[in-house]
């Protein structure tokens, strides 16, 4: 793969050639002066997607990369842009989203004097990038971009290339080798030894259980894990705080979401003498609590394609391999079991009774209404911490990529990510379900959705407060020191950004709005925001 440098070709020309060869022709950005030489007069085959804040830039690119299962291209503006994007880059890393990130830098010719906008960029994003490259010369930039693509794919995260502003106009190298492989082949065959050991652990167990994680959210992964679960008659739990669903949540063997505390985890896994996690960490926690993850005598094993996940998980055996192929290998080796367990999570979900006109609208009412009207291929992008358990209970993921959330836990992911997913998968309906507090972290992304006519539905659960924080304070025996923000109108902000919006205050208004929007959501070409007034569920406990 060559950039094809010829007479008069610049580093920008050569880099554009590399981007075309790598399929990186959609660029998410919020530009500044250090990006002008690259972005001005872009060729017609390079699509620029503007966002109004770098968190939205990276969030949209993350959704795009996840939905397309290939790297997305981002360009950020020196220290200010990269600094604003660090939280979103952290989320991209933990969500395993491959991003190639160009970061602008001041002119090489006076960097030594630290001019205005010069950035100390290496290390600014901490350890969250999977690679950071500062090309030694301008001519090294095209190769650095190609290497960043390889790093993003292999490392499953953002790879940064820092490019001084004057590099783009420099002459491209002629006749020089580009220091990057034309193609990197990643192994697809699982070593039989690891799956054989997992099969042996399962066969030796009286009551095995499985745990599905975000790393198994592919068509092949779902099919392979369903086949294994049905062969051994094992319940399948979903990892806690999972960014994606790794198993169909309407399957009879689905046993629900694991608790994120050790006592709850031990109770959920009690009675199982072997637990095999698939594409999930072992086991993700929230608040610290003492004691082991599982009862003594329970054997823990992990199958993953993430080296960091394999290295840090406290298990008897971690198998690092391509997940679907390894699952099929385990299923071929394990002994079939005739009986199936009684799975608590497989019981029919009880929907909440609709409120009367005077009663409060709860998040569960919203989720039940969505569940009655959404198709199986709908993508739900979630960021509503205080009502997430109800969402899982009432709105299960029924297809791969049916559920997406921020693995990192920080707010501001769901709204731009939903826009990126819809841009990448225009044939699938996409609904962002967010709290009003969460929506305000990247509300600017609505402008991009409106400007580029991205037909995503944003359902905002508006209670005028950070409900999860209030309850955490109460559970600690105190009361919040922060005020509510009931005067904020998310629908008014949305309309100010050019996005159509509707305020919903009653159950009748909710069902009427959903009946009007959802049947045509597959083909919708404009965003819509529903600002839904809800009360905090008194039964909720974080």
Tab-separated table of C-alpha atoms in Angstrom, residues 127-496:
chain	number	residue	atom	x	y	z
A	127	UNK	CA	-2.918	5.901	29.345
A	128	UNK	CA	-6.232	5.855	27.508
A	129	UNK	CA	-4.822	6.006	23.969
A	130	UNK	CA	-3.576	2.648	22.745
A	131	UNK	CA	-0.800	4.504	20.902
A	132	UNK	CA	0.558	8.061	20.630
A	133	UNK	CA	2.855	8.989	17.746
A	134	UNK	CA	4.711	12.261	17.198
A	135	UNK	CA	6.288	11.837	13.753
A	136	UNK	CA	9.927	12.924	13.738
A	137	UNK	CA	9.543	14.662	10.395
A	138	UNK	CA	6.625	15.836	8.294
A	139	UNK	CA	7.291	13.089	5.759
A	140	UNK	CA	6.651	10.486	8.450
A	141	UNK	CA	3.012	11.571	8.927
A	142	UNK	CA	1.330	9.262	6.333
A	143	UNK	CA	3.086	6.210	7.772
A	144	UNK	CA	2.186	7.262	11.305
A	145	UNK	CA	-1.483	7.433	10.302
A	146	UNK	CA	-1.311	3.922	8.827
A	147	UNK	CA	0.347	2.621	11.989
A	148	UNK	CA	-2.296	4.329	14.117
A	149	UNK	CA	-4.973	2.460	12.162
A	150	UNK	CA	-3.257	-0.850	12.938
A	151	UNK	CA	-2.878	0.121	16.610
A	152	UNK	CA	-6.526	1.143	16.901
A	153	UNK	CA	-7.706	-2.161	15.432
A	154	UNK	CA	-5.345	-4.353	17.435
A	155	UNK	CA	-5.530	-2.359	20.683
A	156	UNK	CA	-9.281	-1.665	20.455
A	157	UNK	CA	-9.105	1.997	21.318
A	158	UNK	CA	-8.014	5.463	20.235
A	159	UNK	CA	-4.618	5.857	18.560
A	160	UNK	CA	-3.260	9.422	18.371
A	161	UNK	CA	-1.049	11.055	15.748
A	162	UNK	CA	0.204	14.554	16.630
A	163	UNK	CA	0.718	16.660	13.492
A	164	UNK	CA	2.243	20.184	13.510
A	165	UNK	CA	0.284	22.661	11.427
A	166	UNK	CA	3.060	23.239	8.874
A	167	UNK	CA	3.528	19.516	8.144
A	168	UNK	CA	0.531	19.315	5.821
A	169	UNK	CA	2.080	21.596	3.155
A	170	UNK	CA	5.522	19.955	3.241
A	171	UNK	CA	6.596	17.840	0.261
A	172	UNK	CA	5.705	14.170	0.520
A	173	UNK	CA	8.533	11.678	0.441
A	174	UNK	CA	9.353	10.372	-3.014
A	175	UNK	CA	10.720	6.893	-3.423
A	176	UNK	CA	10.978	6.360	0.345
A	177	UNK	CA	9.403	3.410	2.109
A	178	UNK	CA	6.471	4.195	4.306
A	179	UNK	CA	7.106	2.750	7.755
A	180	UNK	CA	3.830	0.860	8.037
A	181	UNK	CA	2.564	-2.532	6.939
A	182	UNK	CA	0.149	-2.495	4.033
A	183	UNK	CA	-2.050	-4.971	5.878
A	184	UNK	CA	-1.967	-6.636	9.255
A	185	UNK	CA	-3.568	-10.069	9.520
A	186	UNK	CA	-4.927	-10.983	12.930
A	187	UNK	CA	-5.221	-14.636	13.886
A	188	UNK	CA	-8.722	-16.085	13.694
A	189	UNK	CA	-8.183	-19.671	14.857
A	190	UNK	CA	-8.432	-20.455	18.534
A	191	UNK	CA	-5.689	-22.603	20.081
A	192	UNK	CA	-7.532	-25.829	21.008
A	193	UNK	CA	-5.747	-26.140	24.350
A	194	UNK	CA	-7.558	-23.230	26.002
A	195	UNK	CA	-11.095	-24.210	24.946
A	196	UNK	CA	-10.350	-27.791	25.957
A	197	UNK	CA	-9.440	-26.652	29.481
A	198	UNK	CA	-12.632	-24.574	29.739
A	199	UNK	CA	-14.649	-27.588	28.559
A	200	UNK	CA	-12.977	-29.694	31.237
A	201	UNK	CA	-13.920	-27.170	33.943
A	202	UNK	CA	-17.541	-27.219	32.747
A	203	UNK	CA	-17.681	-31.017	32.595
A	204	UNK	CA	-16.293	-31.292	36.128
A	205	UNK	CA	-18.956	-28.937	37.501
A	206	UNK	CA	-22.282	-30.033	38.912
A	207	UNK	CA	-23.908	-26.671	38.158
A	208	UNK	CA	-22.009	-24.421	35.734
A	209	UNK	CA	-23.056	-20.870	34.864
A	210	UNK	CA	-22.047	-18.456	32.124
A	211	UNK	CA	-21.541	-14.691	32.164
A	212	UNK	CA	-21.851	-12.729	28.906
A	213	UNK	CA	-20.117	-9.427	28.326
A	214	UNK	CA	-19.725	-6.637	25.831
A	215	UNK	CA	-16.872	-8.457	24.120
A	216	UNK	CA	-19.329	-11.057	22.831
A	217	UNK	CA	-21.715	-8.594	21.141
A	218	UNK	CA	-21.491	-9.932	17.603
A	219	UNK	CA	-23.800	-12.098	15.508
A	220	UNK	CA	-21.307	-14.985	15.656
A	221	UNK	CA	-20.692	-14.467	19.370
A	222	UNK	CA	-24.384	-14.545	20.256
A	223	UNK	CA	-24.994	-17.668	18.160
A	224	UNK	CA	-22.002	-19.490	19.648
A	225	UNK	CA	-22.876	-18.631	23.260
A	226	UNK	CA	-26.525	-19.622	22.753
A	227	UNK	CA	-25.361	-22.968	21.362
A	228	UNK	CA	-23.040	-23.577	24.329
A	229	UNK	CA	-25.620	-22.508	26.938
A	230	UNK	CA	-28.286	-24.748	25.418
A	231	UNK	CA	-25.893	-27.688	25.146
A	232	UNK	CA	-24.969	-27.580	28.832
A	233	UNK	CA	-28.288	-26.166	30.112
A	234	UNK	CA	-26.557	-23.326	31.928
A	235	UNK	CA	-28.012	-19.965	32.969
A	236	UNK	CA	-26.402	-16.940	31.339
A	237	UNK	CA	-25.942	-13.735	33.306
A	238	UNK	CA	-25.002	-10.369	31.813
A	239	UNK	CA	-22.000	-8.569	33.287
A	240	UNK	CA	-22.787	-5.599	35.516
A	241	UNK	CA	-22.404	-2.152	33.937
A	242	UNK	CA	-21.894	-3.817	30.587
A	243	UNK	CA	-21.450	-1.493	27.636
A	244	UNK	CA	-23.188	-3.957	25.322
A	245	UNK	CA	-25.272	-7.120	25.603
A	246	UNK	CA	-23.424	-10.384	24.983
A	247	UNK	CA	-26.440	-12.714	24.891
A	248	UNK	CA	-30.109	-12.394	23.869
A	249	UNK	CA	-31.881	-11.025	26.913
A	250	UNK	CA	-35.211	-12.566	25.916
A	251	UNK	CA	-33.761	-16.101	25.808
A	252	UNK	CA	-35.178	-18.622	28.332
A	253	UNK	CA	-31.690	-19.174	29.780
A	254	UNK	CA	-31.011	-15.479	30.366
A	255	UNK	CA	-30.642	-15.003	34.126
A	256	UNK	CA	-30.433	-11.216	34.396
A	257	UNK	CA	-27.778	-8.629	35.137
A	258	UNK	CA	-25.172	-9.447	37.764
A	259	UNK	CA	-25.050	-7.182	40.823
A	260	UNK	CA	-22.086	-4.811	41.038
A	261	UNK	CA	-21.322	-5.522	44.705
A	262	UNK	CA	-19.658	-8.580	46.189
A	263	UNK	CA	-22.449	-9.728	48.545
A	264	UNK	CA	-24.992	-9.462	45.733
A	265	UNK	CA	-22.634	-11.178	43.313
A	266	UNK	CA	-22.039	-14.074	45.691
A	267	UNK	CA	-25.791	-14.467	46.164
A	268	UNK	CA	-26.456	-14.406	42.410
A	269	UNK	CA	-23.819	-17.056	41.733
A	270	UNK	CA	-24.571	-19.198	44.778
A	271	UNK	CA	-25.094	-22.842	43.910
A	272	UNK	CA	-22.798	-22.724	40.873
A	273	UNK	CA	-19.479	-24.477	41.280
A	274	UNK	CA	-18.049	-23.165	37.994
A	275	UNK	CA	-18.603	-19.777	36.325
A	276	UNK	CA	-17.267	-19.030	32.856
A	277	UNK	CA	-17.166	-15.373	31.795
A	278	UNK	CA	-17.234	-14.691	28.053
A	279	UNK	CA	-16.067	-11.289	26.825
A	280	UNK	CA	-16.575	-9.787	30.285
A	281	UNK	CA	-14.278	-8.793	33.143
A	282	UNK	CA	-14.327	-10.967	36.256
A	283	UNK	CA	-16.239	-9.279	37.828
A	284	UNK	CA	-17.016	-5.588	37.475
A	285	UNK	CA	-17.803	-3.820	40.749
A	286	UNK	CA	-19.020	-0.368	41.771
A	287	UNK	CA	-18.789	0.525	45.461
A	288	UNK	CA	-16.221	-1.454	47.428
A	289	UNK	CA	-17.449	-4.228	49.675
A	290	UNK	CA	-15.460	-6.898	51.432
A	291	UNK	CA	-15.287	-10.606	50.742
A	292	UNK	CA	-14.576	-12.795	47.732
A	293	UNK	CA	-16.267	-12.434	44.358
A	294	UNK	CA	-17.769	-15.926	44.587
A	295	UNK	CA	-18.330	-18.472	47.300
A	296	UNK	CA	-15.277	-20.596	48.213
A	297	UNK	CA	-15.000	-23.599	45.938
A	298	UNK	CA	-16.457	-21.873	42.875
A	299	UNK	CA	-14.078	-22.160	39.937
A	300	UNK	CA	-13.775	-19.040	37.786
A	301	UNK	CA	-12.561	-18.955	34.186
A	302	UNK	CA	-12.521	-16.333	31.435
A	303	UNK	CA	-12.655	-16.426	27.645
A	304	UNK	CA	-11.752	-13.070	26.095
A	305	UNK	CA	-10.019	-11.448	23.145
A	306	UNK	CA	-8.854	-8.491	25.262
A	307	UNK	CA	-5.322	-9.001	26.641
A	308	UNK	CA	-5.774	-6.448	29.461
A	309	UNK	CA	-8.998	-8.147	30.534
A	310	UNK	CA	-7.253	-11.521	30.564
A	311	UNK	CA	-4.290	-10.245	32.556
A	312	UNK	CA	-6.206	-8.497	35.346
A	313	UNK	CA	-9.070	-10.926	35.969
A	314	UNK	CA	-8.706	-12.988	39.181
A	315	UNK	CA	-9.531	-16.372	37.639
A	316	UNK	CA	-8.179	-19.891	37.643
A	317	UNK	CA	-7.874	-19.820	33.857
A	318	UNK	CA	-7.982	-16.979	31.319
A	319	UNK	CA	-8.076	-17.984	27.654
A	320	UNK	CA	-7.090	-15.268	25.190
A	321	UNK	CA	-8.605	-16.144	21.810
A	322	UNK	CA	-11.120	-15.037	19.177
A	323	UNK	CA	-14.355	-15.481	21.112
A	324	UNK	CA	-16.832	-17.049	18.633
A	325	UNK	CA	-14.334	-19.623	17.364
A	326	UNK	CA	-13.266	-20.506	20.907
A	327	UNK	CA	-16.892	-20.846	22.049
A	328	UNK	CA	-17.621	-23.213	19.184
A	329	UNK	CA	-14.546	-25.220	20.172
A	330	UNK	CA	-15.744	-25.430	23.793
A	331	UNK	CA	-19.205	-26.547	22.668
A	332	UNK	CA	-17.715	-29.300	20.510
A	333	UNK	CA	-15.734	-30.664	23.458
A	334	UNK	CA	-18.149	-30.302	26.367
A	335	UNK	CA	-20.613	-33.020	27.314
A	336	UNK	CA	-24.278	-32.279	26.630
A	337	UNK	CA	-26.677	-32.119	29.581
A	338	UNK	CA	-30.314	-33.104	29.385
A	339	UNK	CA	-31.685	-30.866	32.142
A	340	UNK	CA	-32.074	-27.135	32.227
A	341	UNK	CA	-31.974	-24.972	35.345
A	342	UNK	CA	-34.880	-22.935	36.596
A	343	UNK	CA	-33.796	-19.464	35.545
A	344	UNK	CA	-35.267	-16.622	37.577
A	345	UNK	CA	-34.478	-14.078	34.887
A	346	UNK	CA	-36.517	-15.976	32.290
A	347	UNK	CA	-39.839	-15.283	34.028
A	348	UNK	CA	-42.190	-12.985	32.112
A	349	UNK	CA	-41.516	-9.352	32.906
A	350	UNK	CA	-44.317	-7.643	34.799
A	351	UNK	CA	-45.099	-4.294	33.249
A	352	UNK	CA	-46.073	-1.401	35.507
A	353	UNK	CA	-49.705	-0.368	35.486
A	354	UNK	CA	-50.202	2.865	33.527
A	355	UNK	CA	-50.634	5.853	35.829
A	356	UNK	CA	-53.896	7.706	36.022
A	357	UNK	CA	-53.917	11.231	34.659
A	358	UNK	CA	-53.164	12.645	38.097
A	359	UNK	CA	-50.454	10.140	38.941
A	360	UNK	CA	-46.746	10.586	38.262
A	361	UNK	CA	-45.126	9.201	35.124
A	362	UNK	CA	-42.238	6.921	36.134
A	363	UNK	CA	-39.274	5.790	34.006
A	364	UNK	CA	-40.704	2.249	34.046
A	365	UNK	CA	-43.821	3.541	32.272
A	366	UNK	CA	-41.603	4.989	29.530
A	367	UNK	CA	-39.653	1.746	29.101
A	368	UNK	CA	-42.820	-0.359	29.014
A	369	UNK	CA	-44.293	1.907	26.347
A	370	UNK	CA	-41.097	1.660	24.304
A	371	UNK	CA	-40.982	-2.129	24.686
A	372	UNK	CA	-44.517	-2.446	23.287
A	373	UNK	CA	-43.626	-0.416	20.201
A	374	UNK	CA	-39.980	-0.994	19.263
A	375	UNK	CA	-38.833	-3.555	16.721
A	376	UNK	CA	-36.225	-6.205	17.491
A	377	UNK	CA	-33.533	-4.410	15.524
A	378	UNK	CA	-33.837	-1.165	17.519
A	379	UNK	CA	-30.593	0.031	19.096
A	380	UNK	CA	-31.092	1.421	22.604
A	381	UNK	CA	-28.254	3.712	23.689
A	382	UNK	CA	-28.571	4.217	27.437
A	383	UNK	CA	-27.441	6.870	29.888
A	384	UNK	CA	-29.993	7.015	32.662
A	385	UNK	CA	-28.223	5.806	35.814
A	386	UNK	CA	-31.149	6.156	38.207
A	387	UNK	CA	-33.463	3.957	36.113
A	388	UNK	CA	-31.112	1.558	34.352
A	389	UNK	CA	-32.355	-1.534	36.254
A	390	UNK	CA	-35.895	-0.895	34.993
A	391	UNK	CA	-34.594	-0.415	31.456
A	392	UNK	CA	-32.822	-3.780	31.573
A	393	UNK	CA	-35.919	-5.434	33.016
A	394	UNK	CA	-38.449	-3.987	30.597
A	395	UNK	CA	-36.476	-3.321	27.420
A	396	UNK	CA	-34.188	-6.330	26.796
A	397	UNK	CA	-31.620	-6.480	24.016
A	398	UNK	CA	-32.897	-8.941	21.423
A	399	UNK	CA	-30.274	-8.571	18.705
A	400	UNK	CA	-26.539	-7.833	18.649
A	401	UNK	CA	-25.932	-4.106	19.054
A	402	UNK	CA	-29.375	-3.903	20.610
A	403	UNK	CA	-27.971	-2.189	23.703
A	404	UNK	CA	-25.096	0.265	24.032
A	405	UNK	CA	-23.874	2.191	27.045
A	406	UNK	CA	-20.724	3.887	28.335
A	407	UNK	CA	-18.404	1.316	29.851
A	408	UNK	CA	-16.399	4.098	31.472
A	409	UNK	CA	-19.319	5.390	33.525
A	410	UNK	CA	-18.859	9.089	32.781
A	411	UNK	CA	-21.806	11.080	31.457
A	412	UNK	CA	-22.021	12.570	27.978
A	413	UNK	CA	-21.677	9.416	25.870
A	414	UNK	CA	-25.136	8.266	24.870
A	415	UNK	CA	-26.470	11.238	22.953
A	416	UNK	CA	-23.544	11.684	20.514
A	417	UNK	CA	-22.936	7.931	20.350
A	418	UNK	CA	-26.528	7.329	19.271
A	419	UNK	CA	-26.047	9.852	16.466
A	420	UNK	CA	-22.872	8.085	15.358
A	421	UNK	CA	-24.571	4.677	15.426
A	422	UNK	CA	-27.451	5.920	13.303
A	423	UNK	CA	-25.046	7.517	10.815
A	424	UNK	CA	-23.149	4.247	10.550
A	425	UNK	CA	-26.236	2.011	10.491
A	426	UNK	CA	-28.958	4.069	8.766
A	427	UNK	CA	-31.101	0.945	8.331
A	428	UNK	CA	-31.508	0.392	12.083
A	429	UNK	CA	-33.740	2.515	14.319
A	430	UNK	CA	-31.778	4.145	17.140
A	431	UNK	CA	-33.170	5.507	20.406
A	432	UNK	CA	-31.047	7.316	22.981
A	433	UNK	CA	-32.590	6.995	26.454
A	434	UNK	CA	-30.929	9.562	28.703
A	435	UNK	CA	-31.552	11.422	31.923
A	436	UNK	CA	-31.935	15.177	31.712
A	437	UNK	CA	-28.730	15.683	33.685
A	438	UNK	CA	-26.836	13.300	31.406
A	439	UNK	CA	-28.204	14.947	28.275
A	440	UNK	CA	-26.719	18.307	29.213
A	441	UNK	CA	-23.165	16.980	29.098
A	442	UNK	CA	-23.264	16.715	25.296
A	443	UNK	CA	-26.479	18.480	24.296
A	444	UNK	CA	-24.436	20.212	21.551
A	445	UNK	CA	-24.517	16.966	19.579
A	446	UNK	CA	-28.148	17.672	18.694
A	447	UNK	CA	-26.980	20.397	16.330
A	448	UNK	CA	-24.956	17.810	14.385
A	449	UNK	CA	-27.951	15.458	14.285
A	450	UNK	CA	-30.173	18.228	12.929
A	451	UNK	CA	-27.622	19.606	10.469
A	452	UNK	CA	-26.747	16.199	8.991
A	453	UNK	CA	-30.349	14.953	9.175
A	454	UNK	CA	-29.685	11.970	11.414
A	455	UNK	CA	-33.009	10.319	12.273
A	456	UNK	CA	-32.345	9.362	15.879
A	457	UNK	CA	-34.966	9.545	18.637
A	458	UNK	CA	-33.744	10.999	21.931
A	459	UNK	CA	-35.971	10.157	24.906
A	460	UNK	CA	-34.970	12.363	27.829
A	461	UNK	CA	-36.249	11.340	31.272
A	462	UNK	CA	-36.539	14.721	32.949
A	463	UNK	CA	-36.801	14.815	36.723
A	464	UNK	CA	-34.875	18.056	37.194
A	465	UNK	CA	-32.165	16.553	39.364
A	466	UNK	CA	-29.272	14.102	39.577
A	467	UNK	CA	-31.463	11.391	41.091
A	468	UNK	CA	-28.746	8.782	41.428
A	469	UNK	CA	-26.533	11.246	43.328
A	470	UNK	CA	-29.409	12.224	45.590
A	471	UNK	CA	-30.059	8.601	46.483
A	472	UNK	CA	-26.366	7.891	47.059
A	473	UNK	CA	-26.260	10.783	49.508
A	474	UNK	CA	-29.380	9.491	51.259
A	475	UNK	CA	-28.043	5.939	51.439
A	476	UNK	CA	-24.915	7.330	53.105
A	477	UNK	CA	-27.095	8.854	55.796
A	478	UNK	CA	-26.924	12.448	54.553
A	479	UNK	CA	-28.765	14.756	52.247
A	480	UNK	CA	-27.673	16.400	48.995
A	481	UNK	CA	-25.737	19.653	49.202
A	482	UNK	CA	-26.462	20.373	45.536
A	483	UNK	CA	-29.681	21.924	44.232
A	484	UNK	CA	-32.105	20.477	41.683
A	485	UNK	CA	-32.293	22.120	38.256
A	486	UNK	CA	-36.011	21.918	37.588
A	487	UNK	CA	-35.993	25.221	35.689
A	488	UNK	CA	-33.905	23.716	32.858
A	489	UNK	CA	-35.940	22.910	29.735
A	490	UNK	CA	-34.135	20.321	27.646
A	491	UNK	CA	-36.736	20.633	24.890
A	492	UNK	CA	-36.141	24.380	24.670
A	493	UNK	CA	-32.384	23.838	24.437
A	494	UNK	CA	-32.924	21.209	21.738
A	495	UNK	CA	-35.080	23.530	19.657
A	496	UNK	CA	-32.448	26.232	20.066
